[in-house]
Amino acid sequence: MTQATDYRPMWSELGLDLEKHDALLSVLGQAYGDIFMSQKNRPVGMSYLDFVMSEVHGLRVQELMDGKAAGKIVVGAFCVFVPEELVLAANGICVGLCAGAEFGAEEAERYLPRNTCALIKSFFGFTLEKVCPYISACDLVVGENTCDGKKKAYESFKDLVPHEFLAMDMPNTKSPEGREVLRRAYLEFAERLEKISGREITVERLRAGIETVNAKRRALHRLAKLRHARPAPISGLDALLVNQVSFYDDPVRFTDNVNKLCDELEGRIEAGEGVLPEDTPRVLLSGCPMAVPNWKLPAIIESSGAVVVGEESCVGERGTQNLVDAEGETVEELIDRLVDRYFTIDCAIFTPNPTRCEHARQIAGDAQADGMIHYALQFCTPYQMEAPAVERRLEEDGLPVLRLDTDYSHEDVEQLRTRVEAFVEQLRG
Ligand code: BJ8
């Protein structure tokens, strides 16, 4: 994207390939302008998000470097199972790592089979092509052993990260044994963070971390709820962007700005103002997470005349649901409270995973959705396998469902558009 300051010395220091990085920023800047800035009637509060995005590889990375110079550590993650609360307690900054665009796919395929999902290929591509300043800035990268794709990919990815890597074990059932696996993983994570940062995780520090992240999630819950209004006060694209930025931005500043945006949306709702007319078909998205800058499908949906009113996704309500109870006398007790909350995340890696369907039904009802689009990345077995069950459950409620499998390329845009337009027509009845 475009920055006013010259960050090239910092990018060089981080070992980026400046030519490829320039090419990436120019494509992203163009896409952002076309998709976001062309929208009409955006809330004024989105200007903060526009600013953050314009500086996503600039000022935010500079802040990470300044933080490191002041003694903080930077921890990168690919999954919402990595608890930011522990990172904050260890004087760290937690960042989501780039995994939402096609870049360096050919290079990635030297390490991965062709039939690997686009998200995994993306983080290999960004790292191998040296265009991700975040991964270069990280003192520790956490690879959580979730789906088979990620689990096996981390075996070789760990040798590509510039600093330390931690493979975090994950359960695959919601059993007492599964809960114990997660608890042990968080204890090990806490120990590793203390070792790298040289700072003890105390009860007070962990409680403060929990309160910071709870406040961020509360603001995101508030936003999710305001989208239920008819007419919708904000586009699905802008709301998705808020969720995407939540993985990068300073949590306190972000929370403050999301709450200001929500104040504005409340004003819109009171005045009966919507971002689109009241009779615009309302769509719930459900499925794989959409990491920044994966905007392809929501852009197609909204330019086809519908509005996205919720995401049952890890970059959305699956990722933010529930808060952590901050009550506890010891660090171990607070880690147990973290486990209580994180163990409720209904990722498709769990078998069985019934609460995901129920959550999708609940959001669809609350958001007054007229239909649901199930989105899976090609070769993502967990979400592709769950799709028919989610579809059946929602259809039992009388909700039309469109199931789409795609990737990060632009080759299928017209094909997707044709199917989405026909679905939106169906919703108009
Ligand atoms: S908690 S959804 S963020 S693992 S798309 S890499 S599942 S093959 S991303 Fe996820 Fe954590 Fe679960 Fe959420 Fe595998 Fe599928 Fe690829 Fe995926």
Short mmCIF file of C-alpha atoms and ligand atoms in Angstrom, two decimals:
data_model
loop_
_atom_site.label_atom_id
_atom_site.label_comp_id
_atom_site.label_asym_id
_atom_site.label_seq_id
_atom_site.Cartn_x
_atom_site.Cartn_y
_atom_site.Cartn_z
CA MET A 1 0.00 0.00 0.00
CA THR A 2 1.15 3.62 -0.09
CA GLN A 3 3.09 5.11 2.78
CA ALA A 4 4.14 8.70 3.34
CA THR A 5 7.33 7.66 5.20
CA ASP A 6 10.19 5.78 3.58
CA TYR A 7 10.23 2.38 5.27
CA ARG A 8 12.67 0.83 2.84
CA PRO A 9 15.63 0.88 5.27
CA MET A 10 13.49 -0.99 7.82
CA TRP A 11 12.31 -3.51 5.21
CA SER A 12 15.91 -4.07 4.10
CA GLU A 13 16.96 -4.63 7.67
CA LEU A 14 14.18 -7.20 7.97
CA GLY A 15 15.62 -9.02 4.96
CA LEU A 16 12.69 -8.38 2.59
CA ASP A 17 13.06 -8.65 -1.16
CA LEU A 18 12.30 -5.00 -1.90
CA GLU A 19 11.38 -5.48 -5.53
CA LYS A 20 8.88 -8.26 -4.86
CA HIS A 21 7.61 -6.42 -1.80
CA ASP A 22 6.96 -3.29 -3.90
CA ALA A 23 5.06 -5.41 -6.40
CA LEU A 24 2.95 -6.93 -3.61
CA LEU A 25 2.13 -3.54 -2.06
CA SER A 26 1.15 -2.11 -5.40
CA VAL A 27 -1.28 -4.98 -6.11
CA LEU A 28 -2.74 -4.74 -2.61
CA GLY A 29 -3.09 -0.95 -2.81
CA GLN A 30 -4.92 -1.26 -6.11
CA ALA A 31 -7.23 -3.99 -4.78
CA TYR A 32 -7.97 -1.99 -1.63
CA GLY A 33 -8.84 1.10 -3.64
CA ASP A 34 -11.10 -0.85 -6.01
CA ILE A 35 -12.87 -2.88 -3.35
CA PHE A 36 -13.07 -0.66 -0.27
CA MET A 37 -12.72 2.94 -1.36
CA SER A 38 -15.32 2.55 -4.11
CA GLN A 39 -18.04 1.68 -1.57
CA LYS A 40 -20.71 4.32 -0.99
CA ASN A 41 -21.98 5.62 2.31
CA ARG A 42 -19.22 4.17 4.50
CA PRO A 43 -19.16 5.07 8.21
CA VAL A 44 -16.70 7.87 8.99
CA GLY A 45 -15.10 5.56 11.58
CA MET A 46 -13.77 3.39 8.76
CA SER A 47 -11.15 6.07 8.06
CA TYR A 48 -9.17 4.64 11.01
CA LEU A 49 -9.21 1.19 9.38
CA ASP A 50 -8.22 2.72 6.03
CA PHE A 51 -5.27 4.36 7.76
CA VAL A 52 -4.20 1.13 9.47
CA MET A 53 -4.39 -0.73 6.17
CA SER A 54 -2.43 1.98 4.35
CA GLU A 55 0.32 1.49 6.95
CA VAL A 56 -0.01 -2.26 7.43
CA HIS A 57 3.57 -2.94 6.27
CA GLY A 58 4.82 0.49 7.40
CA LEU A 59 3.88 2.18 10.64
CA ARG A 60 2.58 -1.01 12.32
CA VAL A 61 5.82 -2.86 11.55
CA GLN A 62 7.76 0.19 12.78
CA GLU A 63 5.78 -0.05 16.03
CA LEU A 64 6.77 -3.70 16.37
CA MET A 65 10.43 -2.81 15.83
CA ASP A 66 10.19 0.04 18.36
CA GLY A 67 8.52 -2.35 20.80
CA LYS A 68 11.36 -4.84 20.35
CA ALA A 69 13.93 -2.11 20.92
CA ALA A 70 12.12 -1.33 24.18
CA GLY A 71 12.33 -4.97 25.32
CA LYS A 72 9.08 -6.46 24.02
CA ILE A 73 8.87 -9.68 22.04
CA VAL A 74 6.84 -10.26 18.87
CA VAL A 75 4.89 -13.51 18.51
CA GLY A 76 3.31 -14.57 15.22
CA ALA A 77 0.37 -16.93 14.91
CA PHE A 78 -1.80 -18.50 12.22
CA CYS A 79 -4.74 -19.57 14.33
CA VAL A 80 -7.25 -18.26 16.86
CA PHE A 81 -6.24 -21.02 19.27
CA VAL A 82 -3.05 -19.10 20.10
CA PRO A 83 -3.98 -17.09 23.23
CA GLU A 84 -3.00 -13.44 22.86
CA GLU A 85 -3.63 -13.04 26.60
CA LEU A 86 -0.48 -15.05 27.42
CA VAL A 87 1.59 -13.12 24.89
CA LEU A 88 0.54 -9.80 26.44
CA ALA A 89 1.33 -11.13 29.93
CA ALA A 90 4.87 -11.93 28.77
CA ASN A 91 5.40 -8.36 27.52
CA GLY A 92 4.74 -9.45 23.98
CA ILE A 93 2.88 -8.29 20.89
CA CYS A 94 0.80 -10.91 19.08
CA VAL A 95 0.34 -10.64 15.30
CA GLY A 96 -1.53 -12.68 12.75
CA LEU A 97 0.73 -13.74 9.91
CA CYS A 98 0.06 -13.11 6.21
CA ALA A 99 -1.94 -15.97 4.72
CA GLY A 100 -4.71 -14.43 2.61
CA ALA A 101 -3.23 -13.87 -0.85
CA GLU A 102 -1.72 -15.90 -3.62
CA PHE A 103 2.00 -15.10 -3.71
CA GLY A 104 4.95 -17.32 -4.49
CA ALA A 105 2.76 -20.37 -5.16
CA GLU A 106 5.40 -21.92 -7.40
CA GLU A 107 8.06 -21.59 -4.73
CA ALA A 108 5.61 -22.96 -2.14
CA GLU A 109 4.99 -26.02 -4.31
CA ARG A 110 8.65 -26.99 -3.94
CA TYR A 111 7.69 -27.82 -0.34
CA LEU A 112 4.01 -28.66 -0.62
CA PRO A 113 1.88 -30.86 -2.82
CA ARG A 114 -0.14 -28.98 -5.40
CA ASN A 115 -3.39 -30.00 -3.71
CA THR A 116 -2.68 -28.02 -0.53
CA CYS A 117 -5.16 -25.33 0.54
CA ALA A 118 -4.43 -21.75 -0.53
CA LEU A 119 -3.98 -20.56 3.05
CA ILE A 120 -1.03 -22.87 3.71
CA LYS A 121 0.49 -22.18 0.29
CA SER A 122 0.13 -18.49 1.02
CA PHE A 123 2.22 -18.45 4.21
CA PHE A 124 4.90 -20.54 2.55
CA GLY A 125 4.85 -18.23 -0.48
CA PHE A 126 5.09 -15.02 1.57
CA THR A 127 7.97 -16.41 3.62
CA LEU A 128 9.92 -17.94 0.73
CA GLU A 129 9.56 -14.81 -1.41
CA LYS A 130 10.61 -12.62 1.55
CA VAL A 131 7.66 -10.23 1.42
CA CYS A 132 6.21 -10.59 4.94
CA PRO A 133 7.76 -8.07 7.37
CA TYR A 134 5.76 -9.60 10.22
CA ILE A 135 7.34 -13.01 9.98
CA SER A 136 10.78 -11.39 9.82
CA ALA A 137 9.99 -9.34 12.93
CA CYS A 138 8.82 -12.33 14.99
CA ASP A 139 10.89 -13.65 17.89
CA LEU A 140 8.62 -16.68 17.99
CA VAL A 141 6.27 -18.18 15.41
CA VAL A 142 3.60 -20.56 16.68
CA GLY A 143 2.38 -23.32 14.40
CA GLU A 144 -0.67 -25.00 15.89
CA ASN A 145 -1.20 -28.64 15.01
CA THR A 146 -4.79 -28.29 13.82
CA CYS A 147 -5.70 -29.75 10.41
CA ASP A 148 -3.47 -32.37 8.75
CA GLY A 149 -2.36 -29.81 6.16
CA LYS A 150 -1.01 -27.33 8.69
CA LYS A 151 0.37 -30.03 10.96
CA LYS A 152 2.48 -31.59 8.23
CA ALA A 153 3.37 -28.26 6.59
CA TYR A 154 4.89 -26.96 9.84
CA GLU A 155 7.39 -29.82 9.78
CA SER A 156 9.20 -28.06 6.96
CA PHE A 157 7.98 -24.51 7.66
CA LYS A 158 9.73 -24.43 11.03
CA ASP A 159 13.08 -24.39 9.21
CA LEU A 160 12.06 -21.36 7.12
CA VAL A 161 11.20 -19.00 9.96
CA PRO A 162 14.02 -16.62 10.87
CA HIS A 163 13.79 -17.03 14.65
CA GLU A 164 12.18 -19.52 17.02
CA PHE A 165 9.28 -21.83 16.22
CA LEU A 166 6.87 -23.63 18.52
CA ALA A 167 4.62 -26.44 17.34
CA MET A 168 1.53 -26.23 19.55
CA ASP A 169 -0.32 -29.49 20.05
CA MET A 170 -4.07 -29.34 19.57
CA PRO A 171 -6.80 -31.80 20.52
CA ASN A 172 -9.24 -33.09 17.93
CA THR A 173 -12.10 -34.08 20.24
CA LYS A 174 -13.99 -32.08 22.84
CA SER A 175 -13.36 -34.75 25.48
CA PRO A 176 -11.74 -34.39 28.94
CA GLU A 177 -8.57 -35.83 27.36
CA GLY A 178 -8.78 -33.21 24.59
CA ARG A 179 -9.14 -30.45 27.15
CA GLU A 180 -6.04 -31.73 28.91
CA VAL A 181 -4.06 -31.60 25.64
CA LEU A 182 -4.98 -27.93 25.25
CA ARG A 183 -4.14 -27.15 28.88
CA ARG A 184 -0.71 -28.74 28.55
CA ALA A 185 -0.12 -26.86 25.28
CA TYR A 186 -0.91 -23.53 26.97
CA LEU A 187 1.35 -24.31 29.94
CA GLU A 188 4.18 -25.11 27.53
CA PHE A 189 3.46 -21.94 25.56
CA ALA A 190 3.57 -19.85 28.77
CA GLU A 191 6.92 -21.39 29.70
CA ARG A 192 8.38 -20.72 26.25
CA LEU A 193 7.16 -17.11 26.30
CA GLU A 194 8.78 -16.54 29.69
CA LYS A 195 12.03 -17.99 28.43
CA ILE A 196 12.15 -15.82 25.30
CA SER A 197 10.98 -12.61 26.96
CA GLY A 198 12.84 -13.08 30.23
CA ARG A 199 9.66 -11.90 31.97
CA GLU A 200 7.68 -13.94 34.43
CA ILE A 201 3.97 -14.37 33.73
CA THR A 202 2.35 -13.40 37.01
CA VAL A 203 -1.32 -13.50 38.02
CA GLU A 204 -1.59 -9.71 37.72
CA ARG A 205 0.02 -9.63 34.28
CA LEU A 206 -2.11 -12.47 32.98
CA ARG A 207 -5.27 -10.93 34.37
CA ALA A 208 -4.38 -7.65 32.67
CA GLY A 209 -3.83 -9.53 29.39
CA ILE A 210 -7.21 -11.24 29.79
CA GLU A 211 -8.94 -7.93 30.43
CA THR A 212 -7.34 -6.31 27.37
CA VAL A 213 -8.38 -9.15 25.06
CA ASN A 214 -11.86 -9.37 26.63
CA ALA A 215 -12.33 -5.65 25.93
CA LYS A 216 -11.30 -6.20 22.30
CA ARG A 217 -13.72 -9.12 21.95
CA ARG A 218 -16.50 -7.11 23.62
CA ALA A 219 -16.07 -4.38 21.01
CA LEU A 220 -16.19 -6.99 18.22
CA HIS A 221 -19.31 -8.56 19.77
CA ARG A 222 -20.87 -5.10 19.81
CA LEU A 223 -20.08 -4.65 16.12
CA ALA A 224 -21.46 -8.11 15.28
CA LYS A 225 -24.71 -7.25 17.07
CA LEU A 226 -25.12 -3.88 15.36
CA ARG A 227 -24.95 -5.65 12.00
CA HIS A 228 -28.19 -7.40 12.91
CA ALA A 229 -30.11 -4.15 12.39
CA ARG A 230 -32.24 -3.77 9.29
CA PRO A 231 -31.13 -1.89 7.22
CA ALA A 232 -27.54 -2.99 7.90
CA PRO A 233 -25.53 0.03 9.13
CA ILE A 234 -22.19 -1.19 7.69
CA SER A 235 -21.16 -3.30 4.71
CA GLY A 236 -19.96 -6.86 5.21
CA LEU A 237 -16.66 -5.91 3.59
CA ASP A 238 -15.99 -3.15 6.11
CA ALA A 239 -17.02 -5.36 9.03
CA LEU A 240 -14.74 -8.13 7.74
CA LEU A 241 -11.90 -5.63 7.52
CA VAL A 242 -12.40 -4.70 11.19
CA ASN A 243 -12.12 -8.39 12.11
CA GLN A 244 -9.04 -8.83 9.91
CA VAL A 245 -7.29 -5.79 11.43
CA SER A 246 -7.99 -7.15 14.93
CA PHE A 247 -5.17 -9.64 14.29
CA TYR A 248 -2.53 -6.93 13.66
CA ASP A 249 -3.35 -3.74 15.46
CA ASP A 250 -2.44 -2.61 18.94
CA PRO A 251 -5.32 -4.15 20.96
CA VAL A 252 -6.08 -1.12 23.17
CA ARG A 253 -6.06 1.42 20.33
CA PHE A 254 -8.05 -0.96 18.13
CA THR A 255 -10.71 -1.49 20.81
CA ASP A 256 -11.08 2.23 21.29
CA ASN A 257 -11.56 2.82 17.57
CA VAL A 258 -14.00 -0.07 17.13
CA ASN A 259 -16.09 1.30 19.99
CA LYS A 260 -16.13 4.73 18.32
CA LEU A 261 -17.22 3.07 15.08
CA CYS A 262 -19.98 1.26 17.01
CA ASP A 263 -21.16 4.58 18.54
CA GLU A 264 -21.50 5.91 15.01
CA LEU A 265 -23.37 2.78 13.86
CA GLU A 266 -25.77 3.13 16.79
CA GLY A 267 -26.49 6.67 15.62
CA ARG A 268 -27.17 5.36 12.12
CA ILE A 269 -29.52 2.70 13.42
CA GLU A 270 -31.41 5.22 15.55
CA ALA A 271 -31.83 7.45 12.51
CA GLY A 272 -32.95 4.45 10.43
CA GLU A 273 -29.98 4.88 8.09
CA GLY A 274 -28.45 1.88 6.38
CA VAL A 275 -25.42 1.40 4.19
CA LEU A 276 -27.78 -0.19 1.63
CA PRO A 277 -31.58 -0.13 1.22
CA GLU A 278 -33.70 -2.06 3.70
CA ASP A 279 -34.78 -4.70 1.19
CA THR A 280 -31.20 -5.70 0.28
CA PRO A 281 -30.88 -9.51 0.57
CA ARG A 282 -28.94 -10.43 3.71
CA VAL A 283 -26.32 -13.17 3.61
CA LEU A 284 -24.49 -15.07 6.36
CA LEU A 285 -21.03 -16.37 5.43
CA SER A 286 -19.81 -19.58 7.06
CA GLY A 287 -16.64 -21.58 6.63
CA CYS A 288 -12.87 -21.12 6.37
CA PRO A 289 -11.27 -18.00 7.81
CA MET A 290 -10.66 -15.06 5.45
CA ALA A 291 -7.25 -13.69 6.36
CA VAL A 292 -6.26 -10.28 5.05
CA PRO A 293 -6.29 -9.56 2.03
CA ASN A 294 -8.77 -12.28 1.11
CA TRP A 295 -11.72 -10.14 0.00
CA LYS A 296 -12.68 -11.96 -3.19
CA LEU A 297 -15.94 -13.64 -2.22
CA PRO A 298 -17.41 -10.86 -0.01
CA ALA A 299 -16.63 -8.37 -2.80
CA ILE A 300 -18.49 -10.56 -5.30
CA ILE A 301 -21.46 -11.01 -2.94
CA GLU A 302 -21.81 -7.31 -2.19
CA SER A 303 -21.31 -6.20 -5.79
CA SER A 304 -24.05 -8.68 -6.72
CA GLY A 305 -26.58 -6.70 -4.68
CA ALA A 306 -26.53 -8.48 -1.29
CA VAL A 307 -25.08 -7.48 2.06
CA VAL A 308 -23.09 -9.81 4.33
CA VAL A 309 -24.52 -9.51 7.85
CA GLY A 310 -22.31 -12.00 9.72
CA GLU A 311 -19.40 -14.41 9.45
CA GLU A 312 -19.42 -17.81 11.14
CA SER A 313 -15.66 -17.90 10.71
CA CYS A 314 -12.45 -17.59 12.70
CA VAL A 315 -12.07 -14.10 11.21
CA GLY A 316 -15.52 -13.34 12.59
CA GLU A 317 -17.82 -14.70 15.22
CA ARG A 318 -16.30 -18.18 15.62
CA GLY A 319 -12.99 -16.54 16.46
CA THR A 320 -14.37 -13.96 18.87
CA GLN A 321 -17.19 -15.82 20.65
CA ASN A 322 -17.08 -15.95 24.47
CA LEU A 323 -14.90 -14.09 26.95
CA VAL A 324 -12.36 -15.38 29.45
CA ASP A 325 -13.28 -15.35 33.13
CA ALA A 326 -10.53 -13.26 34.79
CA GLU A 327 -11.12 -14.75 38.27
CA GLY A 328 -8.33 -16.91 39.73
CA GLU A 329 -5.71 -16.89 42.46
CA THR A 330 -2.84 -18.50 40.56
CA VAL A 331 -1.41 -18.46 37.03
CA GLU A 332 -2.48 -22.10 36.60
CA GLU A 333 -6.07 -21.22 37.54
CA LEU A 334 -6.12 -18.39 35.01
CA ILE A 335 -4.67 -20.69 32.35
CA ASP A 336 -7.56 -23.05 33.15
CA ARG A 337 -9.96 -20.16 32.51
CA LEU A 338 -8.22 -19.58 29.15
CA VAL A 339 -8.70 -23.26 28.32
CA ASP A 340 -12.40 -22.99 29.27
CA ARG A 341 -12.88 -20.27 26.69
CA TYR A 342 -10.63 -21.49 23.87
CA PHE A 343 -11.96 -25.03 24.11
CA THR A 344 -15.38 -23.74 22.97
CA ILE A 345 -14.02 -22.65 19.55
CA ASP A 346 -15.83 -24.87 17.09
CA CYS A 347 -13.19 -25.33 14.42
CA ALA A 348 -13.88 -28.11 11.91
CA ILE A 349 -10.78 -29.98 13.09
CA PHE A 350 -12.89 -31.26 15.99
CA THR A 351 -14.86 -34.44 15.58
CA PRO A 352 -17.74 -34.36 16.09
CA ASN A 353 -18.33 -30.62 15.95
CA PRO A 354 -22.05 -30.03 16.50
CA THR A 355 -21.88 -26.58 18.10
CA ARG A 356 -20.69 -25.04 14.83
CA CYS A 357 -24.03 -25.77 13.12
CA GLU A 358 -25.91 -24.40 16.11
CA HIS A 359 -23.79 -21.26 16.14
CA ALA A 360 -24.41 -20.71 12.40
CA ARG A 361 -28.17 -21.14 12.97
CA GLN A 362 -28.10 -18.71 15.85
CA ILE A 363 -26.22 -16.01 13.90
CA ALA A 364 -28.51 -16.50 10.89
CA GLY A 365 -31.55 -15.97 13.13
CA ASP A 366 -30.16 -13.00 15.05
CA ALA A 367 -28.87 -11.29 11.90
CA GLN A 368 -32.15 -11.87 10.03
CA ALA A 369 -30.22 -13.56 7.23
CA ASP A 370 -32.17 -14.48 4.09
CA GLY A 371 -29.59 -17.08 3.05
CA MET A 372 -26.20 -18.55 3.82
CA ILE A 373 -23.12 -18.99 1.66
CA HIS A 374 -20.78 -21.74 2.80
CA TYR A 375 -17.22 -20.91 1.81
CA ALA A 376 -14.44 -23.51 1.77
CA LEU A 377 -10.97 -23.35 0.36
CA GLN A 378 -10.27 -26.09 -2.13
CA PHE A 379 -8.43 -29.02 -0.54
CA CYS A 380 -9.57 -27.99 2.95
CA THR A 381 -10.89 -31.36 4.06
CA PRO A 382 -12.30 -30.28 7.47
CA TYR A 383 -14.54 -27.50 6.14
CA GLN A 384 -15.42 -29.24 2.88
CA MET A 385 -16.43 -32.36 4.83
CA GLU A 386 -18.57 -30.36 7.27
CA ALA A 387 -20.29 -28.30 4.58
CA PRO A 388 -23.13 -30.74 3.72
CA ALA A 389 -24.08 -31.11 7.41
CA VAL A 390 -24.11 -27.33 7.97
CA GLU A 391 -26.09 -26.89 4.76
CA ARG A 392 -28.70 -29.51 5.79
CA ARG A 393 -29.11 -28.00 9.24
CA LEU A 394 -29.67 -24.48 7.90
CA GLU A 395 -31.99 -25.69 5.17
CA GLU A 396 -34.11 -27.43 7.82
CA ASP A 397 -34.70 -23.92 9.17
CA GLY A 398 -35.88 -22.88 5.72
CA LEU A 399 -32.71 -20.95 4.88
CA PRO A 400 -31.40 -21.29 1.31
CA VAL A 401 -27.71 -22.25 1.21
CA LEU A 402 -25.12 -21.90 -1.55
CA ARG A 403 -21.97 -23.97 -1.18
CA LEU A 404 -18.81 -22.59 -2.81
CA ASP A 405 -15.26 -23.96 -2.96
CA THR A 406 -12.60 -21.60 -4.19
CA ASP A 407 -9.00 -20.45 -3.70
CA TYR A 408 -7.06 -17.18 -3.79
CA SER A 409 -6.69 -16.97 -7.57
CA HIS A 410 -8.81 -14.77 -9.82
CA GLU A 411 -9.47 -17.47 -12.35
CA ASP A 412 -12.90 -18.39 -11.02
CA VAL A 413 -14.21 -14.87 -10.35
CA GLU A 414 -16.71 -14.84 -13.23
CA GLN A 415 -17.89 -18.35 -12.46
CA LEU A 416 -18.41 -17.42 -8.79
CA ARG A 417 -20.17 -14.22 -9.77
CA THR A 418 -22.65 -16.11 -11.95
CA ARG A 419 -23.52 -18.48 -9.12
CA VAL A 420 -23.71 -15.74 -6.48
CA GLU A 421 -25.90 -13.51 -8.67
CA ALA A 422 -28.33 -16.39 -9.26
CA PHE A 423 -28.41 -17.04 -5.49
CA VAL A 424 -29.07 -13.38 -4.69
CA GLU A 425 -31.92 -13.40 -7.22
CA GLN A 426 -33.34 -16.47 -5.46
CA LEU A 427 -33.15 -14.61 -2.12
CA ARG A 428 -35.01 -11.65 -3.58
CA GLY A 429 -37.80 -14.17 -4.22
S1 BJ8 B 1 -9.39 -22.57 14.64
S2 BJ8 B 1 -10.31 -22.73 11.20
S3 BJ8 B 1 -7.82 -20.49 12.38
S4 BJ8 B 1 -7.24 -24.06 12.29
S5 BJ8 B 1 -8.23 -23.75 5.27
S6 BJ8 B 1 -5.22 -24.51 6.95
S7 BJ8 B 1 -8.36 -25.81 8.18
S8 BJ8 B 1 -6.89 -27.02 5.17
S9 BJ8 B 1 -7.39 -22.36 8.96
FE1 BJ8 B 1 -8.12 -22.40 11.11
FE2 BJ8 B 1 -7.45 -22.29 13.64
FE3 BJ8 B 1 -9.39 -23.92 12.85
FE4 BJ8 B 1 -9.78 -21.33 12.89
FE5 BJ8 B 1 -6.38 -26.39 7.27
FE6 BJ8 B 1 -8.59 -25.81 5.98
FE7 BJ8 B 1 -6.32 -24.87 5.08
FE8 BJ8 B 1 -7.35 -23.98 7.38
#
